[in-house]
Short mmCIF file of C-alpha atoms (C1' of nucleotides) in Angstrom, two decimals:
data_model
loop_
_atom_site.label_atom_id
_atom_site.label_comp_id
_atom_site.label_asym_id
_atom_site.label_seq_id
_atom_site.Cartn_x
_atom_site.Cartn_y
_atom_site.Cartn_z
CA UNK L 255 19.61 1.35 -97.77
CA UNK L 256 16.18 0.03 -96.83
CA UNK L 257 14.60 1.02 -93.57
CA UNK L 258 11.91 -0.51 -91.40
CA UNK L 259 8.88 1.11 -89.88
CA UNK L 260 11.00 1.94 -86.90
CA UNK L 261 13.37 3.95 -89.03
CA UNK L 262 16.25 1.67 -88.12
CA UNK L 263 18.47 0.88 -91.09
CA UNK L 264 18.59 -2.82 -91.80
CA UNK L 265 22.08 -2.66 -93.22
CA UNK L 266 24.77 -2.66 -90.55
CA UNK L 267 27.19 0.24 -90.50
CA UNK L 268 29.59 -1.60 -88.23
CA UNK L 269 29.49 -5.38 -88.40
CA UNK L 270 31.66 -6.98 -85.76
CA UNK L 271 33.80 -9.86 -87.05
CA UNK L 272 34.28 -12.63 -84.52
CA UNK L 273 38.07 -12.57 -84.77
CA UNK L 274 38.04 -8.90 -83.77
CA UNK L 275 35.96 -8.84 -80.63
CA UNK L 276 37.22 -12.17 -79.37
CA UNK L 277 40.62 -10.51 -79.23
CA UNK L 278 39.05 -7.26 -78.04
CA UNK L 279 41.26 -5.81 -75.31
CA UNK L 280 38.30 -4.47 -73.41
CA UNK L 281 36.39 -7.74 -73.42
CA UNK L 282 39.56 -9.57 -72.51
CA UNK L 283 40.28 -7.31 -69.55
CA UNK L 284 36.68 -7.29 -68.37
CA UNK L 285 36.57 -11.07 -68.42
CA UNK L 286 39.82 -11.13 -66.53
CA UNK L 287 38.34 -8.93 -63.80
CA UNK L 288 34.85 -10.39 -63.89
CA UNK L 289 35.44 -13.65 -62.11
CA UNK L 290 34.59 -14.35 -58.52
CA UNK L 291 37.77 -13.37 -56.70
CA UNK L 292 40.06 -11.31 -58.93
CA UNK L 293 38.78 -7.87 -58.09
CA UNK L 294 38.81 -8.52 -54.37
CA UNK L 295 42.39 -9.79 -54.49
CA UNK L 296 43.50 -6.79 -56.56
CA UNK L 297 41.93 -4.39 -54.10
CA UNK L 298 43.58 -6.15 -51.15
CA UNK L 299 46.97 -6.20 -52.87
CA UNK L 300 46.41 -2.55 -53.71
CA UNK L 301 46.77 -1.83 -50.00
CA UNK L 302 49.98 -3.74 -49.35
CA UNK L 303 51.75 -7.01 -50.18
CA UNK L 304 50.24 -10.18 -48.77
CA UNK L 305 51.48 -13.67 -48.14
CA UNK L 306 49.57 -16.71 -49.35
CA UNK L 307 47.87 -17.86 -46.19
CA UNK L 308 47.40 -14.27 -45.16
CA UNK L 309 45.25 -13.81 -48.27
CA UNK L 310 43.57 -17.11 -47.53
CA UNK L 311 42.53 -15.81 -44.15
CA UNK L 312 41.67 -12.33 -45.42
CA UNK L 313 39.31 -13.60 -48.10
CA UNK L 314 36.74 -15.53 -46.17
CA UNK L 315 35.28 -18.32 -48.24
CA UNK L 316 37.89 -18.70 -50.95
CA UNK L 317 39.28 -22.19 -51.41
CA UNK L 318 42.99 -22.86 -51.50
CA UNK L 319 42.64 -24.03 -55.06
CA UNK L 320 40.88 -20.89 -56.29
CA UNK L 321 43.27 -18.62 -54.42
CA UNK L 322 46.18 -20.34 -56.12
CA UNK L 323 44.51 -20.33 -59.53
CA UNK L 324 43.45 -16.69 -59.36
CA UNK L 325 46.87 -15.54 -58.21
CA UNK L 326 48.53 -17.61 -60.95
CA UNK L 327 46.34 -16.01 -63.59
CA UNK L 328 47.09 -12.55 -62.28
CA UNK L 329 50.77 -13.39 -62.24
CA UNK L 330 50.67 -14.81 -65.76
CA UNK L 331 48.94 -11.66 -66.97
CA UNK L 332 51.59 -9.51 -65.35
CA UNK L 333 49.31 -7.81 -62.83
CA UNK L 334 50.78 -9.46 -59.74
CA UNK L 335 54.34 -10.26 -58.78
CA UNK L 336 55.22 -13.33 -56.76
CA UNK L 337 58.34 -13.45 -54.62
CA UNK L 338 59.54 -16.62 -52.92
CA UNK L 339 61.63 -16.39 -49.77
CA UNK L 340 63.68 -19.59 -49.41
CA UNK L 341 63.00 -19.95 -45.72
CA UNK L 342 61.83 -22.89 -43.66
CA UNK L 343 58.92 -23.05 -43.78
CA UNK L 344 58.66 -21.36 -47.18
CA UNK L 345 57.20 -17.91 -47.47
CA UNK L 346 55.72 -16.36 -50.60
CA UNK L 347 54.75 -12.77 -51.01
CA UNK L 348 52.34 -11.36 -53.54
CA UNK L 349 52.21 -7.71 -54.60
CA UNK L 350 50.74 -5.66 -57.42
CA UNK L 351 53.10 -5.02 -60.31
CA UNK L 352 53.32 -1.50 -61.74
CA UNK L 353 50.87 -2.67 -64.40
CA UNK L 354 48.51 -3.96 -61.73
CA UNK L 355 48.85 -0.74 -59.77
CA UNK L 356 47.98 1.32 -62.85
CA UNK L 357 44.80 -0.70 -63.10
CA UNK L 358 43.62 0.58 -59.72
CA UNK L 359 42.66 3.94 -61.17
CA UNK L 360 40.12 2.95 -63.87
CA UNK L 361 38.84 0.20 -61.61
CA UNK L 362 38.20 2.85 -58.98
CA UNK L 363 36.18 4.83 -61.52
CA UNK L 364 34.04 1.80 -62.25
CA UNK L 365 33.86 1.04 -58.55
CA UNK L 366 32.58 4.55 -57.99
CA UNK L 367 29.87 4.02 -60.57
CA UNK L 368 29.01 0.70 -58.97
CA UNK L 369 28.70 2.20 -55.51
CA UNK L 370 26.59 5.06 -56.83
CA UNK L 371 24.27 3.05 -59.05
CA UNK L 372 24.20 -0.45 -57.59
CA UNK L 373 21.03 0.43 -55.73
CA UNK L 374 19.30 1.18 -59.01
CA UNK L 375 20.34 -2.20 -60.39
CA UNK L 376 19.08 -3.96 -57.30
CA UNK L 377 15.86 -1.97 -57.49
CA UNK L 378 15.44 -2.92 -61.15
CA UNK L 379 16.00 -6.58 -60.28
CA UNK L 380 13.45 -6.28 -57.52
CA UNK L 381 10.83 -5.20 -60.04
CA UNK L 382 11.33 -8.62 -61.70
CA UNK I 251 51.26 -7.69 -33.16
CA UNK I 252 53.76 -10.29 -34.27
CA UNK I 253 55.60 -9.92 -37.54
CA UNK I 254 57.37 -12.35 -39.84
CA UNK I 255 60.80 -12.14 -41.39
CA UNK I 256 59.23 -10.28 -44.28
CA UNK I 257 57.99 -7.58 -41.99
CA UNK I 258 54.41 -8.34 -42.88
CA UNK I 259 52.09 -8.24 -39.90
CA UNK I 260 50.38 -11.56 -39.34
CA UNK I 261 47.33 -9.96 -37.83
CA UNK I 262 44.90 -8.68 -40.43
CA UNK I 263 44.01 -5.01 -40.34
CA UNK I 264 41.04 -5.51 -42.66
CA UNK I 265 39.48 -8.97 -42.65
CA UNK I 266 36.86 -9.32 -45.35
CA UNK I 267 33.67 -11.05 -44.19
CA UNK I 268 32.07 -13.21 -46.86
CA UNK I 269 28.67 -11.58 -46.49
CA UNK I 270 30.21 -8.21 -47.32
CA UNK I 271 32.09 -8.84 -50.52
CA UNK I 272 29.53 -11.26 -51.87
CA UNK I 273 27.10 -8.35 -51.86
CA UNK I 274 29.86 -5.97 -52.92
CA UNK I 275 28.50 -3.58 -55.53
CA UNK I 276 31.78 -3.50 -57.39
CA UNK I 277 32.12 -7.26 -57.59
CA UNK I 278 28.49 -7.53 -58.59
CA UNK I 279 28.86 -5.00 -61.40
CA UNK I 280 32.15 -6.45 -62.59
CA UNK I 281 30.64 -9.90 -62.78
CA UNK I 282 27.71 -8.47 -64.64
CA UNK I 283 30.04 -6.95 -67.23
CA UNK I 284 32.56 -9.75 -67.25
CA UNK I 285 30.68 -12.36 -69.19
CA UNK I 286 31.27 -13.20 -72.81
CA UNK I 287 28.83 -10.87 -74.58
CA UNK I 288 27.58 -8.14 -72.23
CA UNK I 289 30.24 -5.53 -72.86
CA UNK I 290 30.03 -5.92 -76.61
CA UNK I 291 26.25 -5.52 -76.56
CA UNK I 292 26.48 -2.46 -74.33
CA UNK I 293 28.99 -0.82 -76.64
CA UNK I 294 26.82 -1.56 -79.69
CA UNK I 295 23.70 -0.23 -77.97
CA UNK I 296 25.75 2.77 -76.91
CA UNK I 297 25.86 3.78 -80.57
CA UNK I 298 22.16 3.48 -81.35
CA UNK I 299 19.13 1.25 -80.72
CA UNK I 300 19.18 -2.18 -82.32
CA UNK I 301 16.56 -4.75 -83.18
CA UNK I 302 16.97 -8.38 -82.14
CA UNK I 303 18.10 -9.95 -85.38
CA UNK I 304 20.10 -6.88 -86.17
CA UNK I 305 22.13 -7.56 -83.04
CA UNK I 306 22.26 -11.23 -83.97
CA UNK I 307 23.86 -10.32 -87.27
CA UNK I 308 26.09 -7.63 -85.76
CA UNK I 309 27.58 -9.95 -83.16
CA UNK I 310 29.11 -12.71 -85.20
CA UNK I 311 29.19 -15.96 -83.30
CA UNK I 312 26.59 -15.31 -80.63
CA UNK I 313 23.82 -17.89 -80.41
CA UNK I 314 20.19 -16.85 -80.39
CA UNK I 315 19.88 -18.28 -76.92
CA UNK I 316 22.79 -16.31 -75.47
CA UNK I 317 21.68 -13.12 -77.19
CA UNK I 318 18.27 -13.50 -75.60
CA UNK I 319 19.66 -14.39 -72.20
CA UNK I 320 22.19 -11.57 -72.14
CA UNK I 321 19.64 -8.99 -73.22
CA UNK I 322 17.19 -10.28 -70.62
CA UNK I 323 19.77 -9.94 -67.88
CA UNK I 324 20.62 -6.42 -68.98
CA UNK I 325 16.93 -5.58 -69.06
CA UNK I 326 16.33 -7.11 -65.64
CA UNK I 327 19.21 -5.10 -64.24
CA UNK I 328 17.78 -1.92 -65.72
CA UNK I 329 20.63 -1.22 -68.13
CA UNK I 330 18.69 -1.91 -71.32
CA UNK I 331 15.14 -1.07 -72.33
CA UNK I 332 13.10 -3.32 -74.55
CA UNK I 333 10.28 -1.96 -76.69
CA UNK I 334 7.89 -4.19 -78.61
CA UNK I 335 6.19 -2.89 -81.73
CA UNK I 336 2.99 -4.88 -82.31
CA UNK I 337 3.57 -5.29 -86.03
CA UNK I 338 3.43 -8.31 -88.30
CA UNK I 339 6.01 -9.71 -88.20
CA UNK I 340 6.82 -8.51 -84.68
CA UNK I 341 9.61 -6.02 -84.14
CA UNK I 342 11.51 -5.46 -80.89
CA UNK I 343 13.93 -2.67 -80.26
CA UNK I 344 16.65 -2.60 -77.61
CA UNK I 345 18.28 0.56 -76.34
CA UNK I 346 20.40 1.63 -73.39
CA UNK I 347 18.46 3.05 -70.47
CA UNK I 348 19.72 6.25 -68.82
CA UNK I 349 21.37 3.99 -66.25
CA UNK I 350 23.01 1.98 -69.00
CA UNK I 351 24.13 5.14 -70.76
CA UNK I 352 25.70 6.44 -67.55
CA UNK I 353 27.72 3.25 -67.44
CA UNK I 354 29.40 4.10 -70.73
CA UNK I 355 31.65 6.65 -69.08
CA UNK I 356 33.48 4.52 -66.47
CA UNK I 357 33.49 1.63 -68.92
CA UNK I 358 35.25 3.90 -71.37
CA UNK I 359 37.87 4.68 -68.76
CA UNK I 360 38.51 1.00 -68.23
CA UNK I 361 38.37 0.44 -71.97
CA UNK I 362 41.04 3.12 -72.37
CA UNK I 363 43.24 1.32 -69.87
CA UNK I 364 42.61 -1.96 -71.66
CA UNK I 365 43.53 -0.52 -75.05
CA UNK I 366 46.66 1.07 -73.61
CA UNK I 367 47.88 -1.85 -71.56
CA UNK I 368 46.46 -4.96 -73.21
CA UNK I 369 49.70 -5.40 -75.12
CA UNK I 370 51.58 -5.67 -71.83
CA UNK I 371 49.18 -8.33 -70.62
CA UNK I 372 49.56 -10.29 -73.84
CA UNK I 373 53.32 -9.90 -73.62
CA UNK I 374 53.28 -11.15 -70.03
CA UNK I 375 51.21 -14.14 -71.09
CA UNK I 376 53.65 -14.79 -73.88
CA UNK I 377 56.48 -15.13 -71.40
CA UNK I 378 54.64 -18.14 -69.92
"C1'" DC Z 58 53.72 -22.58 -45.23
"C1'" DA Z 59 52.44 -22.88 -49.80
"C1'" DG Z 60 51.06 -25.30 -52.68
"C1'" DA Z 61 49.72 -29.67 -56.27
"C1'" DA Z 62 46.53 -33.49 -57.58
"C1'" DT Z 63 42.20 -35.47 -57.86
"C1'" DC Z 64 37.30 -35.78 -57.79
"C1'" DC Z 65 32.88 -34.03 -58.46
"C1'" DG Z 66 28.48 -31.23 -58.86
"C1'" DG Z 67 26.38 -27.15 -60.70
"C1'" DA Z 68 26.50 -23.45 -63.80
"C1'" DT Z 69 27.49 -21.84 -68.45
"C1'" DA Z 70 27.12 -21.74 -73.18
"C1'" DG Z 71 26.47 -23.83 -77.94
"C1'" DA Z 72 23.54 -26.46 -81.30
"C1'" DT Z 73 19.24 -27.69 -82.81
"C1'" DA Z 74 14.36 -27.77 -83.44
"C1'" DC Z 75 10.10 -25.59 -82.92
"C1'" DT Z 76 6.49 -21.43 -82.58
"C1'" DG Z 77 3.14 -17.08 -82.13
"C1'" DC Y 103 10.84 -11.54 -86.70
"C1'" DA Y 104 11.75 -12.68 -82.24
"C1'" DG Y 105 11.89 -15.60 -79.63
"C1'" DT Y 106 11.20 -20.58 -76.49
"C1'" DA Y 107 12.41 -25.45 -75.37
"C1'" DT Y 108 15.46 -29.06 -75.09
"C1'" DC Y 109 19.70 -31.43 -75.09
"C1'" DT Y 110 24.46 -31.62 -74.36
"C1'" DA Y 111 29.49 -30.50 -73.92
"C1'" DT Y 112 32.39 -27.82 -71.40
"C1'" DC Y 113 33.99 -24.99 -67.73
"C1'" DC Y 114 34.15 -23.20 -63.16
"C1'" DG Y 115 34.69 -23.65 -58.55
"C1'" DG Y 116 34.50 -26.28 -54.01
"C1'" DA Y 117 36.08 -30.19 -51.08
"C1'" DT Y 118 39.46 -33.32 -50.00
"C1'" DT Y 119 43.87 -35.40 -49.78
"C1'" DC Y 120 48.71 -35.30 -50.12
"C1'" DT Y 121 53.64 -33.09 -50.19
"C1'" DG Y 122 58.43 -30.47 -50.38
#
DNA sequence: CAGAATCCGGATAGATACTG
DNA sequence: CAGTATCTATCCGGATTCTG
């Protein structure tokens, strides 16, 4: 194996095939959580169930469309359960599924890191 | 406080002002990690330092432009350090900063959850 | 009340060509 | 080798309108 002046091997010990990391569970989950509203909705639903317009009012700034879309994605991925009450007018309740609830723990760990270190990130950004 | 037939209070105990969650450290960090390449690059750089084209070869499918942009963002946010060796041809090495290294731990926790539960998500998606 | 449908602008990301 | 510059296709998300 040839090396450069830096001592870094030029041959790769672990090449990453596209098919692998595109299906990477971690990347997939991170992208699921990384959008604009998902995490906030999960944390709200982690407190208690919410109804649609209740969420709409709770999350200042979210559009009806994005609230619907984000909830649909979470429902499709099995993190949120949607229950329709056939009343007039209709009422729909959203709650975390057991799977979604289990997600609260590792998210909290990352949230803890974020709270602790976000200042450093902001400081680094401030330097350029 | 009035309640509905579902027993859910209509008054919100915890309204979420836009200014708050838009600056939310957790949302900020999650969005930082949630893009297409960031997590993969962090995990690679968590193993050892890499040079630019070495990363380009390691991450099959990434464009030169996106590799540059993603690394720049990570550098700007203080998670990755960039060292230039004034050789001919030039050589640039990327490594995790201490801040970036500290991120490996909570990311691993979330990664563990992802590995454990990704099948359930995929299964849920499969049902619709 | 809880949405669906449509339209649209800005951001995102890939491909390509060029350079110190 | 390690980028930059440019162009372009696509996606994301907001606003608006309409409905069972």
